Amino acid sequence: MRKFRFLAALALFCVYFLPTLSVFSQNNKALQNKSQEYSEDDGIPVLTKHLPDYENVGNRATYILNADDLRNALGSRPVFEAIDFTGGTEAVTAQYPQGKLLIVEYTTPQMSVDADNKIRQKLAENPQNQTVYYRRIGNYNTFVFDGNDEAAANALLEQVKYEKEVRWLGEDPFALKRAERNFVLQTSDLFMNTSLAIASGLGFAFFAGIVVGFVVFFIRNQKRARMETFTDAGGMTRLNLDGFTPEILPNRLLEK
């Protein structure tokens, strides 16, 4: 009797609970393979469209949602140990002439900063790997692998734009740095504008002084030209030292 009840309970368990566990497992797997954000037009993950020159490289890009896919796409690299795909992290990679670009997007700035610290530590632990160029851009942690030109790799990373608004769940750790930077920039702008205003004022005053001086000199010279000749000799003969005494006419001279 007990054996019959056990078999009946086992049958009920298989009938009612196993399908539920199977559905749960499928749903969980679907959630793990689902992007955080899709394009409404074509259903392509938005992160993929943030690749530089997406129109030409989008057809050969690889979308990544777990560590296995990451290693399958780019091989096994020590720095991948610092990348954690829990919490909705997703990535995309594509081949460029400058190298293999990898963009890893984290859902929060805190996770991106934490990954940034781990990634830099891993790169410092493996200095012999000089073909990895790395930069954090917003919530993106971006890499260029197998590149031979640092300037070209950095130029490629410059084309990656994080176009989402970054919001911190708690206090922004970079608020003080941004405030200091804004203060320095505003102070520099104020100093430059003040110096430019002073220099412009001095230049205008110098130019205006020359113009006014020339005008005053011209007016006074014209007035002086219209004035009558003045002498303090009282009509007496005197040495013509100042040029005001008329020349003595020859017919007024005494003959010998």
PDB file of N, CA and C in Angstrom, residues 11-115:
ATOM      1  N   ALA A  11       4.109  10.031  -9.569  1.00  0.00           N
ATOM      2  CA  ALA A  11       3.441  10.293 -10.844  1.00  0.00           C
ATOM      3  C   ALA A  11       2.855  11.698 -10.867  1.00  0.00           C
ATOM      4  N   LEU A  12       2.225  12.098  -9.747  1.00  0.00           N
ATOM      5  CA  LEU A  12       1.672  13.463  -9.679  1.00  0.00           C
ATOM      6  C   LEU A  12       2.775  14.507  -9.799  1.00  0.00           C
ATOM      7  N   PHE A  13       3.895  14.231  -9.160  1.00  0.00           N
ATOM      8  CA  PHE A  13       5.016  15.173  -9.217  1.00  0.00           C
ATOM      9  C   PHE A  13       5.506  15.348 -10.658  1.00  0.00           C
ATOM     10  N   CYS A  14       5.621  14.223 -11.349  1.00  0.00           N
ATOM     11  CA  CYS A  14       6.091  14.287 -12.735  1.00  0.00           C
ATOM     12  C   CYS A  14       5.088  15.007 -13.629  1.00  0.00           C
ATOM     13  N   VAL A  15       3.791  14.798 -13.354  1.00  0.00           N
ATOM     14  CA  VAL A  15       2.761  15.391 -14.204  1.00  0.00           C
ATOM     15  C   VAL A  15       2.653  16.903 -13.984  1.00  0.00           C
ATOM     16  N   TYR A  16       2.708  17.345 -12.741  1.00  0.00           N
ATOM     17  CA  TYR A  16       2.409  18.736 -12.431  1.00  0.00           C
ATOM     18  C   TYR A  16       3.657  19.611 -12.280  1.00  0.00           C
ATOM     19  N   PHE A  17       4.740  19.090 -11.723  1.00  0.00           N
ATOM     20  CA  PHE A  17       5.888  19.935 -11.378  1.00  0.00           C
ATOM     21  C   PHE A  17       6.988  19.947 -12.434  1.00  0.00           C
ATOM     22  N   LEU A  18       7.223  18.823 -13.093  1.00  0.00           N
ATOM     23  CA  LEU A  18       8.289  18.807 -14.094  1.00  0.00           C
ATOM     24  C   LEU A  18       8.034  19.766 -15.247  1.00  0.00           C
ATOM     25  N   PRO A  19       6.807  19.830 -15.794  1.00  0.00           N
ATOM     26  CA  PRO A  19       6.571  20.829 -16.848  1.00  0.00           C
ATOM     27  C   PRO A  19       6.801  22.256 -16.355  1.00  0.00           C
ATOM     28  N   THR A  20       6.418  22.512 -15.110  1.00  0.00           N
ATOM     29  CA  THR A  20       6.617  23.857 -14.554  1.00  0.00           C
ATOM     30  C   THR A  20       8.091  24.198 -14.470  1.00  0.00           C
ATOM     31  N   LEU A  21       8.899  23.231 -13.988  1.00  0.00           N
ATOM     32  CA  LEU A  21      10.339  23.463 -13.903  1.00  0.00           C
ATOM     33  C   LEU A  21      10.941  23.651 -15.275  1.00  0.00           C
ATOM     34  N   SER A  22      10.425  22.912 -16.253  1.00  0.00           N
ATOM     35  CA  SER A  22      10.937  23.042 -17.614  1.00  0.00           C
ATOM     36  C   SER A  22      10.631  24.415 -18.183  1.00  0.00           C
ATOM     37  N   VAL A  23       9.389  24.883 -17.957  1.00  0.00           N
ATOM     38  CA  VAL A  23       9.006  26.223 -18.434  1.00  0.00           C
ATOM     39  C   VAL A  23       9.837  27.289 -17.745  1.00  0.00           C
ATOM     40  N   PHE A  24      10.041  27.134 -16.443  1.00  0.00           N
ATOM     41  CA  PHE A  24      10.847  28.106 -15.702  1.00  0.00           C
ATOM     42  C   PHE A  24      12.279  28.154 -16.230  1.00  0.00           C
ATOM     43  N   SER A  25      12.824  26.943 -16.519  1.00  0.00           N
ATOM     44  CA  SER A  25      14.184  26.886 -17.039  1.00  0.00           C
ATOM     45  C   SER A  25      14.266  27.555 -18.399  1.00  0.00           C
ATOM     46  N   GLN A  26      13.254  27.346 -19.257  1.00  0.00           N
ATOM     47  CA  GLN A  26      13.245  27.966 -20.575  1.00  0.00           C
ATOM     48  C   GLN A  26      13.107  29.480 -20.476  1.00  0.00           C
ATOM     49  N   ASN A  27      12.222  29.929 -19.593  1.00  0.00           N
ATOM     50  CA  ASN A  27      12.048  31.365 -19.421  1.00  0.00           C
ATOM     51  C   ASN A  27      13.316  32.007 -18.895  1.00  0.00           C
ATOM     52  N   ASN A  28      13.970  31.335 -17.930  1.00  0.00           N
ATOM     53  CA  ASN A  28      15.211  31.875 -17.368  1.00  0.00           C
ATOM     54  C   ASN A  28      16.289  31.969 -18.446  1.00  0.00           C
ATOM     55  N   LYS A  29      16.355  30.939 -19.307  1.00  0.00           N
ATOM     56  CA  LYS A  29      17.335  30.956 -20.390  1.00  0.00           C
ATOM     57  C   LYS A  29      17.013  32.062 -21.377  1.00  0.00           C
ATOM     58  N   ALA A  30      15.726  32.273 -21.642  1.00  0.00           N
ATOM     59  CA  ALA A  30      15.336  33.347 -22.563  1.00  0.00           C
ATOM     60  C   ALA A  30      15.696  34.699 -22.000  1.00  0.00           C
ATOM     61  N   LEU A  31      15.510  34.869 -20.698  1.00  0.00           N
ATOM     62  CA  LEU A  31      15.866  36.144 -20.090  1.00  0.00           C
ATOM     63  C   LEU A  31      17.363  36.387 -20.157  1.00  0.00           C
ATOM     64  N   GLN A  32      18.151  35.302 -19.997  1.00  0.00           N
ATOM     65  CA  GLN A  32      19.586  35.464 -20.037  1.00  0.00           C
ATOM     66  C   GLN A  32      20.074  35.844 -21.433  1.00  0.00           C
ATOM     67  N   ASN A  33      19.331  35.444 -22.483  1.00  0.00           N
ATOM     68  CA  ASN A  33      19.739  35.711 -23.855  1.00  0.00           C
ATOM     69  C   ASN A  33      18.985  36.888 -24.460  1.00  0.00           C
ATOM     70  N   LYS A  34      18.405  37.699 -23.623  1.00  0.00           N
ATOM     71  CA  LYS A  34      17.623  38.816 -24.125  1.00  0.00           C
ATOM     72  C   LYS A  34      18.352  40.119 -23.869  1.00  0.00           C
ATOM     73  N   SER A  35      18.372  40.971 -24.878  1.00  0.00           N
ATOM     74  CA  SER A  35      19.038  42.261 -24.754  1.00  0.00           C
ATOM     75  C   SER A  35      18.229  43.194 -23.865  1.00  0.00           C
ATOM     76  N   GLN A  36      18.911  44.167 -23.291  1.00  0.00           N
ATOM     77  CA  GLN A  36      18.233  45.146 -22.455  1.00  0.00           C
ATOM     78  C   GLN A  36      17.395  46.106 -23.296  1.00  0.00           C
ATOM     79  N   GLU A  37      17.825  46.362 -24.538  1.00  0.00           N
ATOM     80  CA  GLU A  37      17.147  47.362 -25.355  1.00  0.00           C
ATOM     81  C   GLU A  37      17.272  46.982 -26.822  1.00  0.00           C
ATOM     82  N   TYR A  38      16.118  46.876 -27.502  1.00  0.00           N
ATOM     83  CA  TYR A  38      16.079  46.566 -28.913  1.00  0.00           C
ATOM     84  C   TYR A  38      15.585  47.782 -29.687  1.00  0.00           C
ATOM     85  N   SER A  39      15.993  47.858 -30.948  1.00  0.00           N
ATOM     86  CA  SER A  39      15.471  48.893 -31.828  1.00  0.00           C
ATOM     87  C   SER A  39      14.037  48.551 -32.215  1.00  0.00           C
ATOM     88  N   GLU A  40      13.149  49.511 -32.169  1.00  0.00           N
ATOM     89  CA  GLU A  40      11.747  49.262 -32.491  1.00  0.00           C
ATOM     90  C   GLU A  40      11.549  49.024 -33.987  1.00  0.00           C
ATOM     91  N   ASP A  41      12.472  49.496 -34.809  1.00  0.00           N
ATOM     92  CA  ASP A  41      12.293  49.379 -36.260  1.00  0.00           C
ATOM     93  C   ASP A  41      12.637  47.992 -36.773  1.00  0.00           C
ATOM     94  N   ASP A  42      13.799  47.458 -36.380  1.00  0.00           N
ATOM     95  CA  ASP A  42      14.255  46.189 -36.945  1.00  0.00           C
ATOM     96  C   ASP A  42      14.561  45.132 -35.892  1.00  0.00           C
ATOM     97  N   GLY A  43      14.376  45.437 -34.608  1.00  0.00           N
ATOM     98  CA  GLY A  43      14.605  44.459 -33.563  1.00  0.00           C
ATOM     99  C   GLY A  43      16.060  44.166 -33.280  1.00  0.00           C
ATOM    100  N   ILE A  44      16.964  44.988 -33.799  1.00  0.00           N
ATOM    101  CA  ILE A  44      18.398  44.797 -33.555  1.00  0.00           C
ATOM    102  C   ILE A  44      18.757  45.454 -32.226  1.00  0.00           C
ATOM    103  N   PRO A  45      19.594  44.820 -31.404  1.00  0.00           N
ATOM    104  CA  PRO A  45      20.005  45.446 -30.139  1.00  0.00           C
ATOM    105  C   PRO A  45      20.609  46.829 -30.374  1.00  0.00           C
ATOM    106  N   VAL A  46      20.212  47.784 -29.565  1.00  0.00           N
ATOM    107  CA  VAL A  46      20.675  49.162 -29.735  1.00  0.00           C
ATOM    108  C   VAL A  46      22.184  49.257 -29.582  1.00  0.00           C
ATOM    109  N   LEU A  47      22.735  48.437 -28.706  1.00  0.00           N
ATOM    110  CA  LEU A  47      24.183  48.479 -28.500  1.00  0.00           C
ATOM    111  C   LEU A  47      24.930  48.190 -29.797  1.00  0.00           C
ATOM    112  N   THR A  48      24.410  47.288 -30.606  1.00  0.00           N
ATOM    113  CA  THR A  48      25.063  46.961 -31.874  1.00  0.00           C
ATOM    114  C   THR A  48      25.109  48.178 -32.791  1.00  0.00           C
ATOM    115  N   LYS A  49      24.073  48.989 -32.751  1.00  0.00           N
ATOM    116  CA  LYS A  49      24.023  50.170 -33.621  1.00  0.00           C
ATOM    117  C   LYS A  49      24.939  51.297 -33.151  1.00  0.00           C
ATOM    118  N   HIS A  50      25.508  51.135 -31.969  1.00  0.00           N
ATOM    119  CA  HIS A  50      26.461  52.139 -31.485  1.00  0.00           C
ATOM    120  C   HIS A  50      27.886  51.841 -31.923  1.00  0.00           C
ATOM    121  N   LEU A  51      28.066  50.804 -32.711  1.00  0.00           N
ATOM    122  CA  LEU A  51      29.378  50.532 -33.282  1.00  0.00           C
ATOM    123  C   LEU A  51      29.740  51.621 -34.288  1.00  0.00           C
ATOM    124  N   PRO A  52      30.977  52.065 -34.312  1.00  0.00           N
ATOM    125  CA  PRO A  52      31.391  53.019 -35.358  1.00  0.00           C
ATOM    126  C   PRO A  52      31.210  52.424 -36.748  1.00  0.00           C
ATOM    127  N   ASP A  53      30.720  53.247 -37.685  1.00  0.00           N
ATOM    128  CA  ASP A  53      30.496  52.795 -39.060  1.00  0.00           C
ATOM    129  C   ASP A  53      29.601  51.559 -39.084  1.00  0.00           C
ATOM    130  N   TYR A  54      28.499  51.638 -38.330  1.00  0.00           N
ATOM    131  CA  TYR A  54      27.610  50.477 -38.180  1.00  0.00           C
ATOM    132  C   TYR A  54      27.073  49.995 -39.525  1.00  0.00           C
ATOM    133  N   GLU A  55      26.843  50.905 -40.464  1.00  0.00           N
ATOM    134  CA  GLU A  55      26.259  50.510 -41.747  1.00  0.00           C
ATOM    135  C   GLU A  55      27.130  49.501 -42.476  1.00  0.00           C
ATOM    136  N   ASN A  56      28.440  49.578 -42.275  1.00  0.00           N
ATOM    137  CA  ASN A  56      29.347  48.677 -42.988  1.00  0.00           C
ATOM    138  C   ASN A  56      29.777  47.461 -42.164  1.00  0.00           C
ATOM    139  N   VAL A  57      29.798  47.600 -40.846  1.00  0.00           N
ATOM    140  CA  VAL A  57      30.282  46.496 -40.003  1.00  0.00           C
ATOM    141  C   VAL A  57      29.153  45.783 -39.272  1.00  0.00           C
ATOM    142  N   GLY A  58      27.938  46.322 -39.340  1.00  0.00           N
ATOM    143  CA  GLY A  58      26.843  45.723 -38.575  1.00  0.00           C
ATOM    144  C   GLY A  58      26.536  44.300 -38.987  1.00  0.00           C
ATOM    145  N   ASN A  59      26.708  43.971 -40.276  1.00  0.00           N
ATOM    146  CA  ASN A  59      26.372  42.616 -40.739  1.00  0.00           C
ATOM    147  C   ASN A  59      27.363  41.563 -40.269  1.00  0.00           C
ATOM    148  N   ARG A  60      28.553  41.987 -39.814  1.00  0.00           N
ATOM    149  CA  ARG A  60      29.526  41.011 -39.317  1.00  0.00           C
ATOM    150  C   ARG A  60      29.824  41.195 -37.833  1.00  0.00           C
ATOM    151  N   ALA A  61      28.980  41.964 -37.148  1.00  0.00           N
ATOM    152  CA  ALA A  61      29.146  42.163 -35.712  1.00  0.00           C
ATOM    153  C   ALA A  61      28.607  40.961 -34.945  1.00  0.00           C
ATOM    154  N   THR A  62      29.163  40.743 -33.759  1.00  0.00           N
ATOM    155  CA  THR A  62      28.738  39.626 -32.901  1.00  0.00           C
ATOM    156  C   THR A  62      28.193  40.185 -31.596  1.00  0.00           C
ATOM    157  N   TYR A  63      26.943  39.849 -31.314  1.00  0.00           N
ATOM    158  CA  TYR A  63      26.300  40.298 -30.082  1.00  0.00           C
ATOM    159  C   TYR A  63      26.556  39.275 -28.981  1.00  0.00           C
ATOM    160  N   ILE A  64      26.921  39.728 -27.782  1.00  0.00           N
ATOM    161  CA  ILE A  64      27.400  38.844 -26.706  1.00  0.00           C
ATOM    162  C   ILE A  64      26.622  39.123 -25.429  1.00  0.00           C
ATOM    163  N   LEU A  65      26.201  38.019 -24.768  1.00  0.00           N
ATOM    164  CA  LEU A  65      25.461  38.147 -23.515  1.00  0.00           C
ATOM    165  C   LEU A  65      26.035  37.305 -22.385  1.00  0.00           C
ATOM    166  N   ASN A  66      27.117  36.586 -22.625  1.00  0.00           N
ATOM    167  CA  ASN A  66      27.716  35.768 -21.575  1.00  0.00           C
ATOM    168  C   ASN A  66      29.196  35.573 -21.862  1.00  0.00           C
ATOM    169  N   ALA A  67      29.900  35.043 -20.871  1.00  0.00           N
ATOM    170  CA  ALA A  67      31.348  34.893 -20.969  1.00  0.00           C
ATOM    171  C   ALA A  67      31.742  33.875 -22.033  1.00  0.00           C
ATOM    172  N   ASP A  68      30.935  32.826 -22.211  1.00  0.00           N
ATOM    173  CA  ASP A  68      31.257  31.813 -23.218  1.00  0.00           C
ATOM    174  C   ASP A  68      31.220  32.407 -24.620  1.00  0.00           C
ATOM    175  N   ASP A  69      30.177  33.186 -24.903  1.00  0.00           N
ATOM    176  CA  ASP A  69      30.091  33.828 -26.214  1.00  0.00           C
ATOM    177  C   ASP A  69      31.245  34.800 -26.421  1.00  0.00           C
ATOM    178  N   LEU A  70      31.659  35.471 -25.347  1.00  0.00           N
ATOM    179  CA  LEU A  70      32.777  36.406 -25.445  1.00  0.00           C
ATOM    180  C   LEU A  70      34.061  35.694 -25.841  1.00  0.00           C
ATOM    181  N   ARG A  71      34.330  34.560 -25.203  1.00  0.00           N
ATOM    182  CA  ARG A  71      35.548  33.807 -25.524  1.00  0.00           C
ATOM    183  C   ARG A  71      35.459  33.145 -26.897  1.00  0.00           C
ATOM    184  N   ASN A  72      34.261  32.750 -27.296  1.00  0.00           N
ATOM    185  CA  ASN A  72      34.105  32.176 -28.633  1.00  0.00           C
ATOM    186  C   ASN A  72      34.361  33.218 -29.717  1.00  0.00           C
ATOM    187  N   ALA A  73      34.006  34.470 -29.425  1.00  0.00           N
ATOM    188  CA  ALA A  73      34.162  35.527 -30.420  1.00  0.00           C
ATOM    189  C   ALA A  73      35.581  36.080 -30.475  1.00  0.00           C
ATOM    190  N   LEU A  74      36.242  36.185 -29.320  1.00  0.00           N
ATOM    191  CA  LEU A  74      37.546  36.851 -29.269  1.00  0.00           C
ATOM    192  C   LEU A  74      38.647  35.980 -28.684  1.00  0.00           C
ATOM    193  N   GLY A  75      38.346  34.758 -28.363  1.00  0.00           N
ATOM    194  CA  GLY A  75      39.365  33.900 -27.788  1.00  0.00           C
ATOM    195  C   GLY A  75      39.488  34.102 -26.289  1.00  0.00           C
ATOM    196  N   SER A  76      40.347  33.315 -25.680  1.00  0.00           N
ATOM    197  CA  SER A  76      40.549  33.403 -24.235  1.00  0.00           C
ATOM    198  C   SER A  76      41.644  34.428 -23.941  1.00  0.00           C
ATOM    199  N   ARG A  77      41.278  35.465 -23.222  1.00  0.00           N
ATOM    200  CA  ARG A  77      42.212  36.536 -22.871  1.00  0.00           C
ATOM    201  C   ARG A  77      42.128  36.790 -21.367  1.00  0.00           C
ATOM    202  N   PRO A  78      43.256  37.078 -20.706  1.00  0.00           N
ATOM    203  CA  PRO A  78      43.238  37.270 -19.247  1.00  0.00           C
ATOM    204  C   PRO A  78      42.309  38.382 -18.796  1.00  0.00           C
ATOM    205  N   VAL A  79      42.166  39.433 -19.597  1.00  0.00           N
ATOM    206  CA  VAL A  79      41.355  40.567 -19.167  1.00  0.00           C
ATOM    207  C   VAL A  79      39.876  40.213 -19.080  1.00  0.00           C
ATOM    208  N   PHE A  80      39.453  39.139 -19.770  1.00  0.00           N
ATOM    209  CA  PHE A  80      38.043  38.757 -19.744  1.00  0.00           C
ATOM    210  C   PHE A  80      37.606  38.282 -18.360  1.00  0.00           C
ATOM    211  N   GLU A  81      38.560  37.950 -17.511  1.00  0.00           N
ATOM    212  CA  GLU A  81      38.207  37.538 -16.145  1.00  0.00           C
ATOM    213  C   GLU A  81      37.613  38.691 -15.345  1.00  0.00           C
ATOM    214  N   ALA A  82      37.862  39.929 -15.781  1.00  0.00           N
ATOM    215  CA  ALA A  82      37.344  41.091 -15.071  1.00  0.00           C
ATOM    216  C   ALA A  82      35.970  41.532 -15.577  1.00  0.00           C
ATOM    217  N   ILE A  83      35.446  40.858 -16.593  1.00  0.00           N
ATOM    218  CA  ILE A  83      34.152  41.218 -17.177  1.00  0.00           C
ATOM    219  C   ILE A  83      33.098  40.265 -16.659  1.00  0.00           C
ATOM    220  N   ASP A  84      32.084  40.811 -16.003  1.00  0.00           N
ATOM    221  CA  ASP A  84      31.006  40.019 -15.410  1.00  0.00           C
ATOM    222  C   ASP A  84      29.712  40.350 -16.134  1.00  0.00           C
ATOM    223  N   PHE A  85      29.014  39.333 -16.614  1.00  0.00           N
ATOM    224  CA  PHE A  85      27.794  39.543 -17.398  1.00  0.00           C
ATOM    225  C   PHE A  85      26.523  39.459 -16.564  1.00  0.00           C
ATOM    226  N   THR A  86      26.649  39.404 -15.252  1.00  0.00           N
ATOM    227  CA  THR A  86      25.447  39.389 -14.423  1.00  0.00           C
ATOM    228  C   THR A  86      24.864  40.795 -14.349  1.00  0.00           C
ATOM    229  N   GLY A  87      23.569  40.844 -14.075  1.00  0.00           N
ATOM    230  CA  GLY A  87      22.911  42.142 -13.919  1.00  0.00           C
ATOM    231  C   GLY A  87      22.557  42.825 -15.214  1.00  0.00           C
ATOM    232  N   GLY A  88      22.500  42.081 -16.317  1.00  0.00           N
ATOM    233  CA  GLY A  88      22.088  42.675 -17.586  1.00  0.00           C
ATOM    234  C   GLY A  88      23.216  43.222 -18.431  1.00  0.00           C
ATOM    235  N   THR A  89      24.451  42.882 -18.120  1.00  0.00           N
ATOM    236  CA  THR A  89      25.585  43.342 -18.927  1.00  0.00           C
ATOM    237  C   THR A  89      25.532  42.706 -20.307  1.00  0.00           C
ATOM    238  N   GLU A  90      25.812  43.487 -21.342  1.00  0.00           N
ATOM    239  CA  GLU A  90      25.832  42.982 -22.708  1.00  0.00           C
ATOM    240  C   GLU A  90      27.011  43.583 -23.448  1.00  0.00           C
ATOM    241  N   ALA A  91      27.376  42.967 -24.560  1.00  0.00           N
ATOM    242  CA  ALA A  91      28.556  43.411 -25.300  1.00  0.00           C
ATOM    243  C   ALA A  91      28.347  43.160 -26.785  1.00  0.00           C
ATOM    244  N   VAL A  92      29.190  43.810 -27.583  1.00  0.00           N
ATOM    245  CA  VAL A  92      29.177  43.616 -29.026  1.00  0.00           C
ATOM    246  C   VAL A  92      30.603  43.796 -29.522  1.00  0.00           C
ATOM    247  N   THR A  93      30.954  43.041 -30.546  1.00  0.00           N
ATOM    248  CA  THR A  93      32.303  43.135 -31.107  1.00  0.00           C
ATOM    249  C   THR A  93      32.217  43.092 -32.617  1.00  0.00           C
ATOM    250  N   ALA A  94      33.198  43.730 -33.262  1.00  0.00           N
ATOM    251  CA  ALA A  94      33.281  43.742 -34.723  1.00  0.00           C
ATOM    252  C   ALA A  94      34.728  43.968 -35.127  1.00  0.00           C
ATOM    253  N   GLN A  95      35.068  43.482 -36.315  1.00  0.00           N
ATOM    254  CA  GLN A  95      36.426  43.608 -36.839  1.00  0.00           C
ATOM    255  C   GLN A  95      36.559  44.918 -37.615  1.00  0.00           C
ATOM    256  N   TYR A  96      37.626  45.670 -37.327  1.00  0.00           N
ATOM    257  CA  TYR A  96      37.949  46.899 -38.030  1.00  0.00           C
ATOM    258  C   TYR A  96      39.389  46.809 -38.534  1.00  0.00           C
ATOM    259  N   PRO A  97      39.773  47.663 -39.470  1.00  0.00           N
ATOM    260  CA  PRO A  97      41.180  47.678 -39.879  1.00  0.00           C
ATOM    261  C   PRO A  97      42.126  47.983 -38.722  1.00  0.00           C
ATOM    262  N   GLN A  98      41.655  48.750 -37.724  1.00  0.00           N
ATOM    263  CA  GLN A  98      42.502  49.095 -36.580  1.00  0.00           C
ATOM    264  C   GLN A  98      42.624  47.945 -35.584  1.00  0.00           C
ATOM    265  N   GLY A  99      41.731  46.952 -35.661  1.00  0.00           N
ATOM    266  CA  GLY A  99      41.733  45.846 -34.718  1.00  0.00           C
ATOM    267  C   GLY A  99      40.319  45.387 -34.422  1.00  0.00           C
ATOM    268  N   LYS A 100      40.183  44.515 -33.449  1.00  0.00           N
ATOM    269  CA  LYS A 100      38.881  43.994 -33.044  1.00  0.00           C
ATOM    270  C   LYS A 100      38.323  44.875 -31.918  1.00  0.00           C
ATOM    271  N   LEU A 101      37.222  45.558 -32.200  1.00  0.00           N
ATOM    272  CA  LEU A 101      36.599  46.446 -31.217  1.00  0.00           C
ATOM    273  C   LEU A 101      35.590  45.675 -30.380  1.00  0.00           C
ATOM    274  N   LEU A 102      35.663  45.857 -29.061  1.00  0.00           N
ATOM    275  CA  LEU A 102      34.706  45.255 -28.130  1.00  0.00           C
ATOM    276  C   LEU A 102      34.109  46.356 -27.268  1.00  0.00           C
ATOM    277  N   ILE A 103      32.776  46.417 -27.236  1.00  0.00           N
ATOM    278  CA  ILE A 103      32.064  47.374 -26.385  1.00  0.00           C
ATOM    279  C   ILE A 103      31.268  46.574 -25.368  1.00  0.00           C
ATOM    280  N   VAL A 104      31.550  46.776 -24.095  1.00  0.00           N
ATOM    281  CA  VAL A 104      30.824  46.120 -23.004  1.00  0.00           C
ATOM    282  C   VAL A 104      30.000  47.195 -22.298  1.00  0.00           C
ATOM    283  N   GLU A 105      28.676  47.000 -22.255  1.00  0.00           N
ATOM    284  CA  GLU A 105      27.796  47.975 -21.612  1.00  0.00           C
ATOM    285  C   GLU A 105      27.275  47.431 -20.283  1.00  0.00           C
ATOM    286  N   TYR A 106      27.458  48.234 -19.239  1.00  0.00           N
ATOM    287  CA  TYR A 106      26.923  47.907 -17.916  1.00  0.00           C
ATOM    288  C   TYR A 106      25.677  48.753 -17.670  1.00  0.00           C
ATOM    289  N   THR A 107      24.802  48.233 -16.823  1.00  0.00           N
ATOM    290  CA  THR A 107      23.510  48.891 -16.618  1.00  0.00           C
ATOM    291  C   THR A 107      23.596  50.085 -15.687  1.00  0.00           C
ATOM    292  N   THR A 108      24.626  50.178 -14.858  1.00  0.00           N
ATOM    293  CA  THR A 108      24.761  51.295 -13.925  1.00  0.00           C
ATOM    294  C   THR A 108      26.190  51.817 -13.966  1.00  0.00           C
ATOM    295  N   PRO A 109      26.384  53.093 -13.633  1.00  0.00           N
ATOM    296  CA  PRO A 109      27.751  53.632 -13.569  1.00  0.00           C
ATOM    297  C   PRO A 109      28.604  52.928 -12.527  1.00  0.00           C
ATOM    298  N   GLN A 110      27.986  52.516 -11.409  1.00  0.00           N
ATOM    299  CA  GLN A 110      28.753  51.839 -10.371  1.00  0.00           C
ATOM    300  C   GLN A 110      29.383  50.552 -10.897  1.00  0.00           C
ATOM    301  N   MET A 111      28.598  49.773 -11.647  1.00  0.00           N
ATOM    302  CA  MET A 111      29.116  48.529 -12.193  1.00  0.00           C
ATOM    303  C   MET A 111      30.214  48.794 -13.220  1.00  0.00           C
ATOM    304  N   SER A 112      30.035  49.840 -14.010  1.00  0.00           N
ATOM    305  CA  SER A 112      31.045  50.178 -15.017  1.00  0.00           C
ATOM    306  C   SER A 112      32.345  50.630 -14.365  1.00  0.00           C
ATOM    307  N   VAL A 113      32.238  51.440 -13.313  1.00  0.00           N
ATOM    308  CA  VAL A 113      33.441  51.901 -12.607  1.00  0.00           C
ATOM    309  C   VAL A 113      34.144  50.733 -11.929  1.00  0.00           C
ATOM    310  N   ASP A 114      33.365  49.851 -11.308  1.00  0.00           N
ATOM    311  CA  ASP A 114      33.962  48.683 -10.653  1.00  0.00           C
ATOM    312  C   ASP A 114      34.673  47.796 -11.677  1.00  0.00           C
ATOM    313  N   ALA A 115      34.042  47.589 -12.829  1.00  0.00           N
ATOM    314  CA  ALA A 115      34.686  46.806 -13.880  1.00  0.00           C
ATOM    315  C   ALA A 115      35.924  47.523 -14.417  1.00  0.00           C
TER     316      ALA A 115
END
